Amino acid sequence: MKQWHMVLLAAKLSGQGTEVIKNLVLVDVTPLSLGINLVGDITYVVVPRNTPIPVEKEHVFRTSVDFQKEVKFKIYEGERVQRKDKNLLGQFVLHGIHPAPKGETKITVTFKIDSNGILHVSAEESISGEKNQITLINREGRLSKEEIDRMVNEAQRCRMEDEQFKEKILAKNSLEDCAYRVRKLVKDDEVISKVPSGYLKYLSEAVNKTINWLRHDVPMDVDVYNSKKDELKEMSSTLSEMSQYGAAKRPKFLQ
């Protein structure tokens, strides 16, 4: 049984007494959203549910750790937020990517579904040009209509729960990104030449403490992540002002 859903498009109604559908067009669509794994047990949807096929969509991702040399991509289908609630279709590894600080290396991921319903997923790293891909036949590892309906209904019932989980993970990821940006700023040669070593040490310790705290992977409320992020942003702002205006912008404990 072909797993792609069929929908009616461009149907014109005419006739006298009994309406007759003319100019009927049948179009295949994706029965479930298709996406790829992100940090924190969530996925990014590249091709939304009910997208007409054939289709080709792409998204640019960035490395999630410092000096990353390979990335494992997992392709999922489903409407829930967490990976455990989705159907894993396949996976592949992109080797030989350009090692750089977290977030600096870009990888373009492309989802392409042809007219036969075959899914092609590729990943290409922008600097090295390294590329890898996987092809998934629409019958391999796919779900039955009953399973698809169950997943859609379950997603509707759990929408609020999923949104809360997603919001929490995104807040955590945002805090981590902020911490790495500040750490990079602290190590900048120009900043080091203009800012007192005492404040650089103070800020570096705060950043490392935040990163180590995040690595314990203890779930926290969104407000906790946002509060810690605001603290780092405030310290980072002070650092930028000090590097630009000098001693006049030193925090009180350094004056």
PDB file of C-alpha atoms in Angstrom:
ATOM      1  CA  MET A   1       0.000   0.000   0.000  1.00  0.00           C
ATOM      2  CA  LYS A   2       1.427   3.368  -0.962  1.00  0.00           C
ATOM      3  CA  GLN A   3       1.927   5.444   2.156  1.00  0.00           C
ATOM      4  CA  TRP A   4       1.495   8.937   0.718  1.00  0.00           C
ATOM      5  CA  HIS A   5      -1.979  10.400   1.238  1.00  0.00           C
ATOM      6  CA  MET A   6      -4.135  11.572  -1.642  1.00  0.00           C
ATOM      7  CA  VAL A   7      -6.051  14.870  -1.653  1.00  0.00           C
ATOM      8  CA  LEU A   8      -8.472  16.452  -4.089  1.00  0.00           C
ATOM      9  CA  LEU A   9      -7.482  19.727  -5.691  1.00  0.00           C
ATOM     10  CA  ALA A  10      -9.010  21.982  -8.326  1.00  0.00           C
ATOM     11  CA  ALA A  11     -12.374  20.248  -8.243  1.00  0.00           C
ATOM     12  CA  LYS A  12     -15.097  22.172 -10.099  1.00  0.00           C
ATOM     13  CA  LEU A  13     -18.748  21.447  -9.404  1.00  0.00           C
ATOM     14  CA  SER A  14     -21.284  21.630 -12.224  1.00  0.00           C
ATOM     15  CA  GLY A  15     -24.384  19.934 -13.622  1.00  0.00           C
ATOM     16  CA  GLN A  16     -28.113  20.149 -13.142  1.00  0.00           C
ATOM     17  CA  GLY A  17     -29.913  18.236 -10.411  1.00  0.00           C
ATOM     18  CA  THR A  18     -26.915  16.046  -9.499  1.00  0.00           C
ATOM     19  CA  GLU A  19     -23.562  17.751  -9.037  1.00  0.00           C
ATOM     20  CA  VAL A  20     -20.712  16.145 -10.929  1.00  0.00           C
ATOM     21  CA  ILE A  21     -17.058  16.687 -10.053  1.00  0.00           C
ATOM     22  CA  LYS A  22     -15.079  17.660 -13.129  1.00  0.00           C
ATOM     23  CA  ASN A  23     -11.449  18.497 -13.712  1.00  0.00           C
ATOM     24  CA  LEU A  24     -10.511  16.441 -10.660  1.00  0.00           C
ATOM     25  CA  VAL A  25      -6.825  16.398  -9.791  1.00  0.00           C
ATOM     26  CA  LEU A  26      -5.344  13.848  -7.378  1.00  0.00           C
ATOM     27  CA  VAL A  27      -2.225  15.036  -5.596  1.00  0.00           C
ATOM     28  CA  ASP A  28       0.057  13.037  -3.313  1.00  0.00           C
ATOM     29  CA  VAL A  29       0.951  14.714  -0.022  1.00  0.00           C
ATOM     30  CA  THR A  30       3.174  13.818   2.895  1.00  0.00           C
ATOM     31  CA  PRO A  31       1.022  12.027   5.513  1.00  0.00           C
ATOM     32  CA  LEU A  32       3.307  13.096   8.366  1.00  0.00           C
ATOM     33  CA  SER A  33       5.851  15.850   8.903  1.00  0.00           C
ATOM     34  CA  LEU A  34       9.432  14.951   8.001  1.00  0.00           C
ATOM     35  CA  GLY A  35      12.346  16.324   9.957  1.00  0.00           C
ATOM     36  CA  ILE A  36      15.769  15.865  11.453  1.00  0.00           C
ATOM     37  CA  ASN A  37      17.217  15.574  14.942  1.00  0.00           C
ATOM     38  CA  LEU A  38      18.321  18.601  16.949  1.00  0.00           C
ATOM     39  CA  VAL A  39      20.130  18.965  20.263  1.00  0.00           C
ATOM     40  CA  GLY A  40      17.903  18.179  23.234  1.00  0.00           C
ATOM     41  CA  ASP A  41      15.682  15.318  22.009  1.00  0.00           C
ATOM     42  CA  ILE A  42      13.633  17.466  19.637  1.00  0.00           C
ATOM     43  CA  THR A  43      13.415  17.580  15.848  1.00  0.00           C
ATOM     44  CA  TYR A  44      13.276  20.317  13.245  1.00  0.00           C
ATOM     45  CA  VAL A  45      10.490  19.888  10.690  1.00  0.00           C
ATOM     46  CA  VAL A  46      11.833  20.354   7.168  1.00  0.00           C
ATOM     47  CA  VAL A  47       8.771  19.122   5.249  1.00  0.00           C
ATOM     48  CA  PRO A  48       5.445  19.773   7.042  1.00  0.00           C
ATOM     49  CA  ARG A  49       2.552  17.335   6.983  1.00  0.00           C
ATOM     50  CA  ASN A  50       0.260  17.527   3.921  1.00  0.00           C
ATOM     51  CA  THR A  51       2.947  19.083   1.716  1.00  0.00           C
ATOM     52  CA  PRO A  52       2.199  18.232  -1.963  1.00  0.00           C
ATOM     53  CA  ILE A  53       4.835  16.113  -3.679  1.00  0.00           C
ATOM     54  CA  PRO A  54       7.136  16.192  -5.527  1.00  0.00           C
ATOM     55  CA  VAL A  55       8.861  18.705  -3.280  1.00  0.00           C
ATOM     56  CA  GLU A  56      12.338  19.888  -2.330  1.00  0.00           C
ATOM     57  CA  LYS A  57      13.137  21.860   0.832  1.00  0.00           C
ATOM     58  CA  GLU A  58      16.366  22.726   2.600  1.00  0.00           C
ATOM     59  CA  HIS A  59      17.511  24.170   5.906  1.00  0.00           C
ATOM     60  CA  VAL A  60      20.896  25.355   7.177  1.00  0.00           C
ATOM     61  CA  PHE A  61      22.092  23.886  10.472  1.00  0.00           C
ATOM     62  CA  ARG A  62      25.181  24.742  12.516  1.00  0.00           C
ATOM     63  CA  THR A  63      27.523  22.538  14.515  1.00  0.00           C
ATOM     64  CA  SER A  64      26.496  22.020  18.136  1.00  0.00           C
ATOM     65  CA  VAL A  65      29.903  21.488  19.795  1.00  0.00           C
ATOM     66  CA  ASP A  66      33.381  22.948  19.447  1.00  0.00           C
ATOM     67  CA  PHE A  67      35.581  21.581  16.646  1.00  0.00           C
ATOM     68  CA  GLN A  68      33.048  18.997  15.547  1.00  0.00           C
ATOM     69  CA  LYS A  69      34.378  16.709  12.791  1.00  0.00           C
ATOM     70  CA  GLU A  70      31.274  14.652  12.062  1.00  0.00           C
ATOM     71  CA  VAL A  71      27.518  14.875  12.478  1.00  0.00           C
ATOM     72  CA  LYS A  72      24.973  12.065  12.669  1.00  0.00           C
ATOM     73  CA  PHE A  73      21.679  12.922  10.995  1.00  0.00           C
ATOM     74  CA  LYS A  74      18.522  11.009  11.918  1.00  0.00           C
ATOM     75  CA  ILE A  75      15.421  11.378   9.756  1.00  0.00           C
ATOM     76  CA  TYR A  76      12.045  11.181  11.484  1.00  0.00           C
ATOM     77  CA  GLU A  77       8.376  11.369  10.581  1.00  0.00           C
ATOM     78  CA  GLY A  78       5.644  12.356  12.993  1.00  0.00           C
ATOM     79  CA  GLU A  79       3.800  15.270  14.589  1.00  0.00           C
ATOM     80  CA  ARG A  80       5.084  15.139  18.168  1.00  0.00           C
ATOM     81  CA  VAL A  81       8.034  17.182  19.406  1.00  0.00           C
ATOM     82  CA  GLN A  82      10.227  14.561  21.072  1.00  0.00           C
ATOM     83  CA  ARG A  83      12.139  12.023  18.999  1.00  0.00           C
ATOM     84  CA  LYS A  84      10.859   9.123  21.084  1.00  0.00           C
ATOM     85  CA  ASP A  85       7.335   9.862  19.846  1.00  0.00           C
ATOM     86  CA  LYS A  86       8.298   9.832  16.159  1.00  0.00           C
ATOM     87  CA  ASN A  87       9.090   7.129  13.625  1.00  0.00           C
ATOM     88  CA  LEU A  88      12.774   6.837  12.711  1.00  0.00           C
ATOM     89  CA  LEU A  89      13.126   6.393   8.945  1.00  0.00           C
ATOM     90  CA  GLY A  90      16.900   6.247   8.615  1.00  0.00           C
ATOM     91  CA  GLN A  91      20.200   7.864   9.510  1.00  0.00           C
ATOM     92  CA  PHE A  92      23.600   8.709   8.075  1.00  0.00           C
ATOM     93  CA  VAL A  93      26.845  10.381   9.145  1.00  0.00           C
ATOM     94  CA  LEU A  94      28.585  13.331   7.512  1.00  0.00           C
ATOM     95  CA  HIS A  95      32.342  12.953   8.050  1.00  0.00           C
ATOM     96  CA  GLY A  96      35.224  15.329   7.429  1.00  0.00           C
ATOM     97  CA  ILE A  97      33.498  18.603   8.222  1.00  0.00           C
ATOM     98  CA  HIS A  98      35.597  21.691   8.894  1.00  0.00           C
ATOM     99  CA  PRO A  99      36.463  21.824  12.630  1.00  0.00           C
ATOM    100  CA  ALA A 100      35.598  25.191  14.154  1.00  0.00           C
ATOM    101  CA  PRO A 101      34.083  26.670  17.319  1.00  0.00           C
ATOM    102  CA  LYS A 102      30.484  25.727  18.030  1.00  0.00           C
ATOM    103  CA  GLY A 103      28.002  27.258  15.602  1.00  0.00           C
ATOM    104  CA  GLU A 104      30.499  28.520  13.031  1.00  0.00           C
ATOM    105  CA  THR A 105      30.355  25.620  10.564  1.00  0.00           C
ATOM    106  CA  LYS A 106      27.216  25.539   8.406  1.00  0.00           C
ATOM    107  CA  ILE A 107      25.628  22.380   7.007  1.00  0.00           C
ATOM    108  CA  THR A 108      22.840  22.517   4.435  1.00  0.00           C
ATOM    109  CA  VAL A 109      20.353  19.663   4.730  1.00  0.00           C
ATOM    110  CA  THR A 110      18.050  19.018   1.770  1.00  0.00           C
ATOM    111  CA  PHE A 111      14.879  16.909   1.741  1.00  0.00           C
ATOM    112  CA  LYS A 112      13.708  15.920  -1.730  1.00  0.00           C
ATOM    113  CA  ILE A 113      10.683  13.735  -2.454  1.00  0.00           C
ATOM    114  CA  ASP A 114      10.274  12.712  -6.078  1.00  0.00           C
ATOM    115  CA  SER A 115       7.063  11.881  -7.943  1.00  0.00           C
ATOM    116  CA  ASN A 116       7.437   8.211  -6.952  1.00  0.00           C
ATOM    117  CA  GLY A 117       7.386   9.085  -3.271  1.00  0.00           C
ATOM    118  CA  ILE A 118      11.079   8.311  -2.763  1.00  0.00           C
ATOM    119  CA  LEU A 119      12.737  10.496  -0.126  1.00  0.00           C
ATOM    120  CA  HIS A 120      16.293  11.702  -0.679  1.00  0.00           C
ATOM    121  CA  VAL A 121      18.029  13.444   2.234  1.00  0.00           C
ATOM    122  CA  SER A 122      21.459  15.020   1.772  1.00  0.00           C
ATOM    123  CA  ALA A 123      23.805  17.082   3.935  1.00  0.00           C
ATOM    124  CA  GLU A 124      26.621  19.289   2.649  1.00  0.00           C
ATOM    125  CA  GLU A 125      29.151  21.236   4.713  1.00  0.00           C
ATOM    126  CA  SER A 126      29.850  24.696   3.329  1.00  0.00           C
ATOM    127  CA  ILE A 127      33.629  25.011   3.851  1.00  0.00           C
ATOM    128  CA  SER A 128      35.034  21.543   3.133  1.00  0.00           C
ATOM    129  CA  GLY A 129      32.360  20.667   0.580  1.00  0.00           C
ATOM    130  CA  GLU A 130      31.917  17.241   2.191  1.00  0.00           C
ATOM    131  CA  LYS A 131      28.560  15.667   1.343  1.00  0.00           C
ATOM    132  CA  ASN A 132      26.600  12.536   2.179  1.00  0.00           C
ATOM    133  CA  GLN A 133      23.046  11.386   1.593  1.00  0.00           C
ATOM    134  CA  ILE A 134      20.481   8.664   2.146  1.00  0.00           C
ATOM    135  CA  THR A 135      17.593   7.446  -0.012  1.00  0.00           C
ATOM    136  CA  LEU A 136      14.412   6.107   1.605  1.00  0.00           C
ATOM    137  CA  ILE A 137      11.844   4.134  -0.375  1.00  0.00           C
ATOM    138  CA  ASN A 138       8.279   4.978   0.659  1.00  0.00           C
ATOM    139  CA  ARG A 139       7.537   1.375   1.682  1.00  0.00           C
ATOM    140  CA  GLU A 140      10.594   0.863   3.868  1.00  0.00           C
ATOM    141  CA  GLY A 141      10.005   1.459   7.568  1.00  0.00           C
ATOM    142  CA  ARG A 142       6.828   3.442   6.911  1.00  0.00           C
ATOM    143  CA  LEU A 143       3.664   3.367   8.952  1.00  0.00           C
ATOM    144  CA  SER A 144       0.228   2.021   8.123  1.00  0.00           C
ATOM    145  CA  LYS A 145      -2.733   4.377   7.695  1.00  0.00           C
ATOM    146  CA  GLU A 146      -3.984   3.347  11.135  1.00  0.00           C
ATOM    147  CA  GLU A 147      -0.634   4.153  12.726  1.00  0.00           C
ATOM    148  CA  ILE A 148      -0.494   7.507  10.945  1.00  0.00           C
ATOM    149  CA  ASP A 149      -3.985   8.424  12.143  1.00  0.00           C
ATOM    150  CA  ARG A 150      -3.055   7.408  15.683  1.00  0.00           C
ATOM    151  CA  MET A 151       0.056   9.621  15.630  1.00  0.00           C
ATOM    152  CA  VAL A 152      -1.873  12.620  14.287  1.00  0.00           C
ATOM    153  CA  ASN A 153      -4.610  12.250  16.911  1.00  0.00           C
ATOM    154  CA  GLU A 154      -2.047  11.784  19.671  1.00  0.00           C
ATOM    155  CA  ALA A 155      -0.238  14.957  18.602  1.00  0.00           C
ATOM    156  CA  GLN A 156      -3.481  16.915  18.806  1.00  0.00           C
ATOM    157  CA  ARG A 157      -4.182  15.623  22.318  1.00  0.00           C
ATOM    158  CA  CYS A 158      -0.652  16.362  23.534  1.00  0.00           C
ATOM    159  CA  ARG A 159      -0.169  19.710  21.810  1.00  0.00           C
ATOM    160  CA  MET A 160       0.157  21.773  24.988  1.00  0.00           C
ATOM    161  CA  GLU A 161       2.526  19.272  26.613  1.00  0.00           C
ATOM    162  CA  ASP A 162       4.695  19.235  23.491  1.00  0.00           C
ATOM    163  CA  GLU A 163       4.803  23.025  23.239  1.00  0.00           C
ATOM    164  CA  GLN A 164       5.923  23.307  26.856  1.00  0.00           C
ATOM    165  CA  PHE A 165       8.666  20.729  26.324  1.00  0.00           C
ATOM    166  CA  LYS A 166       9.832  22.425  23.123  1.00  0.00           C
ATOM    167  CA  GLU A 167       9.876  25.845  24.781  1.00  0.00           C
ATOM    168  CA  LYS A 168      12.018  24.468  27.607  1.00  0.00           C
ATOM    169  CA  ILE A 169      14.547  22.825  25.254  1.00  0.00           C
ATOM    170  CA  LEU A 170      14.789  25.908  23.038  1.00  0.00           C
ATOM    171  CA  ALA A 171      15.386  28.088  26.103  1.00  0.00           C
ATOM    172  CA  LYS A 172      18.135  25.735  27.247  1.00  0.00           C
ATOM    173  CA  ASN A 173      19.752  25.695  23.795  1.00  0.00           C
ATOM    174  CA  SER A 174      19.544  29.486  23.620  1.00  0.00           C
ATOM    175  CA  LEU A 175      21.319  29.801  26.981  1.00  0.00           C
ATOM    176  CA  GLU A 176      24.049  27.440  25.800  1.00  0.00           C
ATOM    177  CA  ASP A 177      24.517  29.412  22.567  1.00  0.00           C
ATOM    178  CA  CYS A 178      24.771  32.625  24.572  1.00  0.00           C
ATOM    179  CA  ALA A 179      27.377  31.109  26.898  1.00  0.00           C
ATOM    180  CA  TYR A 180      29.564  30.015  23.993  1.00  0.00           C
ATOM    181  CA  ARG A 181      29.291  33.435  22.341  1.00  0.00           C
ATOM    182  CA  VAL A 182      30.402  35.142  25.538  1.00  0.00           C
ATOM    183  CA  ARG A 183      33.259  32.673  25.999  1.00  0.00           C
ATOM    184  CA  LYS A 184      34.457  33.449  22.476  1.00  0.00           C
ATOM    185  CA  LEU A 185      34.278  37.180  23.237  1.00  0.00           C
ATOM    186  CA  VAL A 186      36.334  36.752  26.418  1.00  0.00           C
ATOM    187  CA  LYS A 187      39.104  35.115  24.364  1.00  0.00           C
ATOM    188  CA  ASP A 188      39.153  37.842  21.705  1.00  0.00           C
ATOM    189  CA  ASP A 189      42.624  39.445  21.482  1.00  0.00           C
ATOM    190  CA  GLU A 190      41.281  42.993  21.172  1.00  0.00           C
ATOM    191  CA  VAL A 191      39.039  42.543  24.206  1.00  0.00           C
ATOM    192  CA  ILE A 192      41.915  41.065  26.223  1.00  0.00           C
ATOM    193  CA  SER A 193      44.073  44.096  25.414  1.00  0.00           C
ATOM    194  CA  LYS A 194      41.473  46.591  26.665  1.00  0.00           C
ATOM    195  CA  VAL A 195      39.635  44.900  29.549  1.00  0.00           C
ATOM    196  CA  PRO A 196      41.099  44.297  33.036  1.00  0.00           C
ATOM    197  CA  SER A 197      42.138  40.690  33.569  1.00  0.00           C
ATOM    198  CA  GLY A 198      40.084  40.582  36.769  1.00  0.00           C
ATOM    199  CA  TYR A 199      36.817  41.082  34.917  1.00  0.00           C
ATOM    200  CA  LEU A 200      37.810  38.664  32.156  1.00  0.00           C
ATOM    201  CA  LYS A 201      38.502  36.017  34.784  1.00  0.00           C
ATOM    202  CA  TYR A 202      35.224  36.773  36.547  1.00  0.00           C
ATOM    203  CA  LEU A 203      33.234  36.475  33.324  1.00  0.00           C
ATOM    204  CA  SER A 204      35.128  33.390  32.148  1.00  0.00           C
ATOM    205  CA  GLU A 205      34.336  31.612  35.411  1.00  0.00           C
ATOM    206  CA  ALA A 206      30.657  32.563  35.105  1.00  0.00           C
ATOM    207  CA  VAL A 207      30.522  31.198  31.552  1.00  0.00           C
ATOM    208  CA  ASN A 208      32.267  27.929  32.429  1.00  0.00           C
ATOM    209  CA  LYS A 209      29.988  27.489  35.431  1.00  0.00           C
ATOM    210  CA  THR A 210      26.944  27.893  33.169  1.00  0.00           C
ATOM    211  CA  ILE A 211      28.238  25.427  30.566  1.00  0.00           C
ATOM    212  CA  ASN A 212      29.066  22.817  33.228  1.00  0.00           C
ATOM    213  CA  TRP A 213      25.642  23.322  34.793  1.00  0.00           C
ATOM    214  CA  LEU A 214      23.966  22.697  31.436  1.00  0.00           C
ATOM    215  CA  ARG A 215      25.949  19.490  30.922  1.00  0.00           C
ATOM    216  CA  HIS A 216      24.311  17.933  33.985  1.00  0.00           C
ATOM    217  CA  ASP A 217      21.148  17.876  31.862  1.00  0.00           C
ATOM    218  CA  VAL A 218      18.755  18.473  34.767  1.00  0.00           C
ATOM    219  CA  PRO A 219      15.485  19.870  33.320  1.00  0.00           C
ATOM    220  CA  MET A 220      14.654  23.365  34.548  1.00  0.00           C
ATOM    221  CA  ASP A 221      11.804  25.802  34.034  1.00  0.00           C
ATOM    222  CA  VAL A 222      12.002  28.179  31.092  1.00  0.00           C
ATOM    223  CA  ASP A 223      12.272  31.125  33.497  1.00  0.00           C
ATOM    224  CA  VAL A 224      15.442  29.656  35.023  1.00  0.00           C
ATOM    225  CA  TYR A 225      17.149  29.346  31.637  1.00  0.00           C
ATOM    226  CA  ASN A 226      16.035  32.828  30.592  1.00  0.00           C
ATOM    227  CA  SER A 227      17.198  34.357  33.875  1.00  0.00           C
ATOM    228  CA  LYS A 228      20.685  32.870  33.525  1.00  0.00           C
ATOM    229  CA  LYS A 229      20.808  34.014  29.915  1.00  0.00           C
ATOM    230  CA  ASP A 230      19.899  37.578  30.941  1.00  0.00           C
ATOM    231  CA  GLU A 231      22.729  37.540  33.496  1.00  0.00           C
ATOM    232  CA  LEU A 232      25.248  36.482  30.851  1.00  0.00           C
ATOM    233  CA  LYS A 233      23.953  39.062  28.384  1.00  0.00           C
ATOM    234  CA  GLU A 234      24.288  41.816  30.969  1.00  0.00           C
ATOM    235  CA  MET A 235      27.878  40.800  31.752  1.00  0.00           C
ATOM    236  CA  SER A 236      28.634  40.549  28.045  1.00  0.00           C
ATOM    237  CA  SER A 237      27.205  44.028  27.487  1.00  0.00           C
ATOM    238  CA  THR A 238      29.441  45.401  30.239  1.00  0.00           C
ATOM    239  CA  LEU A 239      32.417  43.672  28.626  1.00  0.00           C
ATOM    240  CA  SER A 240      31.653  45.249  25.257  1.00  0.00           C
ATOM    241  CA  GLU A 241      31.324  48.710  26.807  1.00  0.00           C
ATOM    242  CA  MET A 242      34.584  48.294  28.694  1.00  0.00           C
ATOM    243  CA  SER A 243      36.428  47.263  25.551  1.00  0.00           C
ATOM    244  CA  GLN A 244      35.017  50.330  23.787  1.00  0.00           C
ATOM    245  CA  TYR A 245      35.097  53.037  26.482  1.00  0.00           C
ATOM    246  CA  GLY A 246      37.714  51.751  28.903  1.00  0.00           C
ATOM    247  CA  ALA A 247      37.791  52.356  32.654  1.00  0.00           C
ATOM    248  CA  ALA A 248      34.738  54.636  32.653  1.00  0.00           C
ATOM    249  CA  LYS A 249      32.518  51.602  32.130  1.00  0.00           C
ATOM    250  CA  ARG A 250      34.132  49.299  34.683  1.00  0.00           C
ATOM    251  CA  PRO A 251      31.708  47.522  37.030  1.00  0.00           C
ATOM    252  CA  LYS A 252      31.764  48.794  40.617  1.00  0.00           C
ATOM    253  CA  PHE A 253      33.700  45.854  42.070  1.00  0.00           C
ATOM    254  CA  LEU A 254      36.620  46.680  39.727  1.00  0.00           C
ATOM    255  CA  GLN A 255      36.662  50.415  40.433  1.00  0.00           C
TER     256      GLN A 255
END
